[in-house]
C-alpha positions as a Python dict, from the first residue, in 0.01 Angstrom:
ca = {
    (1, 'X'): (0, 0, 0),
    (2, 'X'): (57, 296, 245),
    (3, 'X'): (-274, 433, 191),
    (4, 'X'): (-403, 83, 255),
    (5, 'X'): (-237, 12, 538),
    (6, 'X'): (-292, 343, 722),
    (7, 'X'): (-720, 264, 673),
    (8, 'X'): (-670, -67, 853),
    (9, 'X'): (-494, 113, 1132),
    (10, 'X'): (-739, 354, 1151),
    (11, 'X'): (-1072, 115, 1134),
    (12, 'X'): (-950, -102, 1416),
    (13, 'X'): (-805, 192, 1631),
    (14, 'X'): (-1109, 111, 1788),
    (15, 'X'): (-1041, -247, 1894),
    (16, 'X'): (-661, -191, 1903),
    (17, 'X'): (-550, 120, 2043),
    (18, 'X'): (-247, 56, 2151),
    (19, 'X'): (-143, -88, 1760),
    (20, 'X'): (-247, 254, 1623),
    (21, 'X'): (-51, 447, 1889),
    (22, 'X'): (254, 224, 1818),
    (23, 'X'): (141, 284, 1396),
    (24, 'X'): (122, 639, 1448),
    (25, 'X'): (441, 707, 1660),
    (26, 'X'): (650, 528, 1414),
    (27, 'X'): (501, 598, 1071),
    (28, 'X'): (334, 956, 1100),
    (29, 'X'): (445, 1063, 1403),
    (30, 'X'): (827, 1013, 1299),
    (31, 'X'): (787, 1176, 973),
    (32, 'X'): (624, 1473, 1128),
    (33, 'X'): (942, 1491, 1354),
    (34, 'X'): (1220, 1446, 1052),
    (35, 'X'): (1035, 1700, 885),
    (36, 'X'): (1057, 1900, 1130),
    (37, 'X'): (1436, 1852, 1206),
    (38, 'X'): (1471, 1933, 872),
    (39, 'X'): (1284, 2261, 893),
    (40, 'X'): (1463, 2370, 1177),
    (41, 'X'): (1776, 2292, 1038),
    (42, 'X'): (1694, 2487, 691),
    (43, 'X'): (1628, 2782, 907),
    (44, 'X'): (1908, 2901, 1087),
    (45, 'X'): (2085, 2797, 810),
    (46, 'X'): (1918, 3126, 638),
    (47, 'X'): (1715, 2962, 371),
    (48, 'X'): (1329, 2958, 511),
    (49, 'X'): (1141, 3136, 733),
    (50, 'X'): (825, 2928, 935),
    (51, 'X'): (712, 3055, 1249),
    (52, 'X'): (677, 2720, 1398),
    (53, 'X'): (898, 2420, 1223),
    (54, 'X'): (652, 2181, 1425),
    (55, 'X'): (332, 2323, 1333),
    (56, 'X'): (446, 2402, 943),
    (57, 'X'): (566, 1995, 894),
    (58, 'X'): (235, 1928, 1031),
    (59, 'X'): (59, 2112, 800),
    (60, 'X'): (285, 1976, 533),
    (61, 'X'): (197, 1605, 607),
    (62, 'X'): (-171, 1689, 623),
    (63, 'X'): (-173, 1804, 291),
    (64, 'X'): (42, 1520, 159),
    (65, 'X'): (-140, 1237, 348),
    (66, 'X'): (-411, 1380, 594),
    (67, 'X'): (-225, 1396, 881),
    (68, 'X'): (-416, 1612, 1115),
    (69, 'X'): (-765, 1386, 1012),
    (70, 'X'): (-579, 1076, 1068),
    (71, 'X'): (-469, 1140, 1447),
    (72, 'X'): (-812, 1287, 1540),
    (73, 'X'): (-945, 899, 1467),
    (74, 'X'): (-714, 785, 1741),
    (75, 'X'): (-974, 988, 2008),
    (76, 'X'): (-1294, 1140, 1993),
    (77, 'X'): (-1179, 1534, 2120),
    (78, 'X'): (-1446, 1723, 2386),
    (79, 'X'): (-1409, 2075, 2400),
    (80, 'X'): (-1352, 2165, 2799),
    (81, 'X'): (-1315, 2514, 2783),
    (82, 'X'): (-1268, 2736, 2423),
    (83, 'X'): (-1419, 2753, 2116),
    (84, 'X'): (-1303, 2522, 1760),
    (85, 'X'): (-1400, 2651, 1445),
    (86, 'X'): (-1467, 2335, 1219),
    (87, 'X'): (-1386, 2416, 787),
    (88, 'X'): (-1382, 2247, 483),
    (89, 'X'): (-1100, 2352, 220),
    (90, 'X'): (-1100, 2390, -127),
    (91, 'X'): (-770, 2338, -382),
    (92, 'X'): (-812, 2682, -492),
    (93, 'X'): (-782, 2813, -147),
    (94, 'X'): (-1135, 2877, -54),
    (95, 'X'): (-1246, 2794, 305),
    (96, 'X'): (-1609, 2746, 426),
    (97, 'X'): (-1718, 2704, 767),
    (98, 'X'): (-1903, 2435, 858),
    (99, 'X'): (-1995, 2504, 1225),
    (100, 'X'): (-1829, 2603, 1601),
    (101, 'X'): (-1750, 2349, 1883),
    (102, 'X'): (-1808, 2490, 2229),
    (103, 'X'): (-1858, 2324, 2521),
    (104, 'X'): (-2145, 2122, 2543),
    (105, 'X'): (-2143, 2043, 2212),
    (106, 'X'): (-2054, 1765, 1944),
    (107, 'X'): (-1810, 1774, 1659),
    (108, 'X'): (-2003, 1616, 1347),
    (109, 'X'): (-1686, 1548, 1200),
    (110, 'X'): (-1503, 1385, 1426),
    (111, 'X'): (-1820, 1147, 1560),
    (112, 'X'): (-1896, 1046, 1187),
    (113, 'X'): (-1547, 945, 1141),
    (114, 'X'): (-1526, 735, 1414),
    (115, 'X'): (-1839, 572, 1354),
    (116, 'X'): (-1702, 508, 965),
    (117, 'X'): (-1378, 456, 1048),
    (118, 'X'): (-1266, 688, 806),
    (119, 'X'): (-1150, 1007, 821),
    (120, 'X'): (-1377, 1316, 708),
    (121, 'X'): (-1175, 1626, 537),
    (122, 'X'): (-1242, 1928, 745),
    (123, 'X'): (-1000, 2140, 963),
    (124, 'X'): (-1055, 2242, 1297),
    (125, 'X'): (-879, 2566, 1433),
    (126, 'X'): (-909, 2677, 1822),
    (127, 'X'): (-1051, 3052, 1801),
    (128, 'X'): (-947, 3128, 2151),
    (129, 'X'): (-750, 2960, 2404),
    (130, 'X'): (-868, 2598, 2461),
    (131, 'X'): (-831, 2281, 2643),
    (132, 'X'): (-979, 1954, 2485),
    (133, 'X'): (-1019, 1581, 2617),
    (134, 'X'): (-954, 1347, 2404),
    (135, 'X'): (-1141, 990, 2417),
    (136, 'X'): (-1017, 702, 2338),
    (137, 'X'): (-1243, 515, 2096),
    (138, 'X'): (-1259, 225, 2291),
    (139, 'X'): (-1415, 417, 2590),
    (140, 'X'): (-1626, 603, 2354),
    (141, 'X'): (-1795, 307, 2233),
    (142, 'X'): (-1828, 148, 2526),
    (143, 'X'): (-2010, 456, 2681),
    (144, 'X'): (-2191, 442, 2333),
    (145, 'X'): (-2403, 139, 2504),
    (146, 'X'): (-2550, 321, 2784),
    (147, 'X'): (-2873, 488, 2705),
    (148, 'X'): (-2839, 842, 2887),
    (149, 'X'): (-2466, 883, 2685),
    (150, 'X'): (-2571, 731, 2329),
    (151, 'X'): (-2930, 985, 2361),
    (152, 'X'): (-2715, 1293, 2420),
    (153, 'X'): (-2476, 1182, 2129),
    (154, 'X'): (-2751, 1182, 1924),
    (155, 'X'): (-2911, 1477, 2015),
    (156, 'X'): (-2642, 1685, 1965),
    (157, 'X'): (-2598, 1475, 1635),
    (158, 'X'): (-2890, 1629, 1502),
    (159, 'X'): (-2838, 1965, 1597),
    (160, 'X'): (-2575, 1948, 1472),
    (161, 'X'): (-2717, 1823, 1089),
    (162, 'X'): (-2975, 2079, 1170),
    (163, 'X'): (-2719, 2338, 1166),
    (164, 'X'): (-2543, 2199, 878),
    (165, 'X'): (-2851, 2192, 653),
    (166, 'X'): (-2952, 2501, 748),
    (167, 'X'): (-2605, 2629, 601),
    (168, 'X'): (-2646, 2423, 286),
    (169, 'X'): (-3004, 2576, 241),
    (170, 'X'): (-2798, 2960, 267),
    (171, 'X'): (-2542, 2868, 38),
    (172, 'X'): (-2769, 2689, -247),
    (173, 'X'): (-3084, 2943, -191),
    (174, 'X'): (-2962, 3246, -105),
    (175, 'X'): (-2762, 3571, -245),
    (176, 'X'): (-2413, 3643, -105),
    (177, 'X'): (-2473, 4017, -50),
    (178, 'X'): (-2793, 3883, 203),
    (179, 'X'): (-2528, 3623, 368),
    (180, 'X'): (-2283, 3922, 427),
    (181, 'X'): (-2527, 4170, 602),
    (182, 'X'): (-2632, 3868, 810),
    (183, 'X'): (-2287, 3801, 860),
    (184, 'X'): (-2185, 4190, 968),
    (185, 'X'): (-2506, 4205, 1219),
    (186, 'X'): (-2512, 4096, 1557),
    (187, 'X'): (-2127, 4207, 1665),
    (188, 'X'): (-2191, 4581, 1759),
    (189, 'X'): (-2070, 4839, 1546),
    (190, 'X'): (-1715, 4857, 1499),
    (191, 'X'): (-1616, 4487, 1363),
    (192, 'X'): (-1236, 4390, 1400),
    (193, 'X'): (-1253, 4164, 1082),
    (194, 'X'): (-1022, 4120, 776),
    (195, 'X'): (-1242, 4038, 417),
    (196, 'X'): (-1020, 3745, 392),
    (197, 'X'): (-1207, 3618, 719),
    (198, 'X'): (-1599, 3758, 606),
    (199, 'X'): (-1468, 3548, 278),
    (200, 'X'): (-1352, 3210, 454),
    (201, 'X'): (-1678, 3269, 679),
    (202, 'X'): (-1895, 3250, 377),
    (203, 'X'): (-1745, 3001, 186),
    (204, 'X'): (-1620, 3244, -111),
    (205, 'X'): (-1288, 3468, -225),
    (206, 'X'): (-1183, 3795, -63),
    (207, 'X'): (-1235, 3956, -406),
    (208, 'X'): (-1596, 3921, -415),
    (209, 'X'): (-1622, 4022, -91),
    (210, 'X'): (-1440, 4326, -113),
    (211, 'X'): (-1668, 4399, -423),
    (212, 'X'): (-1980, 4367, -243),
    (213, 'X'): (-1847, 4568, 98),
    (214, 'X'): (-1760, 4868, -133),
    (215, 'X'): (-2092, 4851, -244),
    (216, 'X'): (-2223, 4833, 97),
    (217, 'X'): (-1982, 5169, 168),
    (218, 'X'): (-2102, 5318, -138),
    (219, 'X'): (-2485, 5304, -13),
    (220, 'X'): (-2365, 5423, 324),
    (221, 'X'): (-2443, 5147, 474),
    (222, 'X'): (-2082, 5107, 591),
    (223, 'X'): (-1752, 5263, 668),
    (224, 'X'): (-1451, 5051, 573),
    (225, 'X'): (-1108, 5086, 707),
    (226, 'X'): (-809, 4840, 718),
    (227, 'X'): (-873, 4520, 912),
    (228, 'X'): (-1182, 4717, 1022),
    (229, 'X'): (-1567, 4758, 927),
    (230, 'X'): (-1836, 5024, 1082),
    (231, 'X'): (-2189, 4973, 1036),
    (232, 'X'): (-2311, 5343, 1039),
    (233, 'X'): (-2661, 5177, 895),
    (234, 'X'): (-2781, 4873, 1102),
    (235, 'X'): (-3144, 4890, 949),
    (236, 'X'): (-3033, 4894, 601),
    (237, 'X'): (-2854, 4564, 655),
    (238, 'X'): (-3107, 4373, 822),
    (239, 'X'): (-3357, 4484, 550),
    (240, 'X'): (-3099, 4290, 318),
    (241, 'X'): (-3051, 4007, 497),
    (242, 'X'): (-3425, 3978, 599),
    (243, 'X'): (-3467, 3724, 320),
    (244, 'X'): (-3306, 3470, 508),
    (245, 'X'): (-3449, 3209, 739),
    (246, 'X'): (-3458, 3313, 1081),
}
C-alpha cells in the first residue's frame, strides 16, 4: 500500500505540488529526520561512528525505499555552477557512470522521470562545489509548451542518448584494458586517482582493475603509486585504446 501510495504522489506532483510537499514532509521527510535523531543519539552514546547522521539516514532510506529518486520528482534540478556525476548501482557494489551534468546541460534521468512519473534508479554525486535550481514540475511543463524551451530540452535530450549509446556501444563492444588507457589519457601525467574510482568509472571491480594496471606497469607503460598513477608511456596507451570510436 506504501509503495502504492508513494507512485500516486509522485505522478501527480505535477498537478499537485503542494500535496507532494505536504506527502513528503510528513512521510519521507519525517522518517529521514527520526532516523536521524536516532543516529545522533547512538553516537555519542559510543556505539556508531557516521560522519554525517543526516546524510547516512538518507542514504539508509534510499536504499530501503528510494529516497533520494523520490524527492528529485518533486523538481526538475539545473546545474548553475559545478559539475554532478550521474551512476547506476549494482547489489554487488559495482558502480557505472552514466554521464556528467554541467551547466548547460540536461540530466537524462531526472527529465525521463518526470515525463514518466516514475522514478529512474541512478545516483547523482556533486564532483565539486555546486549550486542547483530546482524546478518545480508544474513550471517545467508549462515552459514545456513554448517552442524555443521544449527544442532545447530536446536537443540536449539527444545528446544526451547520444552519449549514453555511445557508452553502451564501449561497454558491449569493447575490451576493458582499451577502456582503461582511454580512461588514463587526456589528464596529464601524474593522475590523482584511486582504482576503486578507474573501477566505478568503468563500470567494473577494483580487482580487475588493479590486475590490468599492473600489467600496464609491467610493460612500462605506467608507474603506480598509492592513490596515484604516472603515465611514463603516453603513446603506448593511445595505441591501446585506438580501437575505440573517436
Amino acid at each position: 500500500l506504501g509503495s502504492s501510495i508513494m507512485r500516486l504522489t509522485i505522478q501527480s506532483a505535477a498537478e499537485t505540488p503542494r500535496l507532494a510537499e505536504d506527502f513528503y514532509k510528513a512521510g519521507p521527510r519525517a522518517t529521514i529526520d527520526r532516523l536521524s535523531a536516532y543516529m545522533s543519539s547512538e553516537m555519542e552514546a559510543g556505539r556508531i561512528e557516521v560522519d554525517d547522521p543526516e546524510e547516512a539516514a538518507e542514504f539508509f532510506a534510499g536504499m530501503a525505499a528510494g529516497h533520494k529518486q523520490s524527492v528529485a520528482l518533486l523538481g526538475f534540478p539545473v546545474v548553475l555552477d559545478g559539475e554532478v556525476k550521474v551512476s547506476r548501482h549494482s547489489g554487488d557494489g559495482r558502480s557505472l557512470e552514466l554521464y556528467r551534468v554541467v551547466p548547460g546541460e540536461l540530466c537524462l534521468v531526472s527529465s525521463a522521470s518526470l515525463f514518466r512519473g516514475q522514478p529512474l534508479l541512478a545516483q547523482g554525486i556533486t564532483t565539486r562545489p555546486t549550486r542547483l535550481l530546482l524546478i518545480p514540475p508544474p513550471v517545467f511543463i508549462q515552459w514545456l509548451e513554448t517552442p524555443a524551451f521544449r527544442n532545447d530540452v530536446l536537443g540536449l535530450f539527444a545528446e544526451r542518448m547520444a552519449d549514453l549509446a555511445g557508452l553502451i556501444d564501449a561497454v558491449a563492444f569493447h575490451r576493458l584494458d582499451q577502456r582503461l588507457a582511454a580512461a588514463l589519457l587526456g589528464r596529464g601525467p601524474d593522475l590523482a586517482l584511486t582504482h576503486q574510482a578507474l573501477a566505478d568509472e568503468l563500470g567494473t571491480v577494483r580487482e580487475i582493475i588493479t590486475r590490468l594496471l599492473r600489467r600496464f606497469e609491467r610493460e612500462g607503460w605506467v608507474v603506480l603509486a598509492r592513490e596515484r598513477v604516472h603515465i611514463s608511456n603516453s603513446a603506448a596507451l593511445r595505441a591501446v585504446a585506438a580501437a575505440l570510436p573517436g
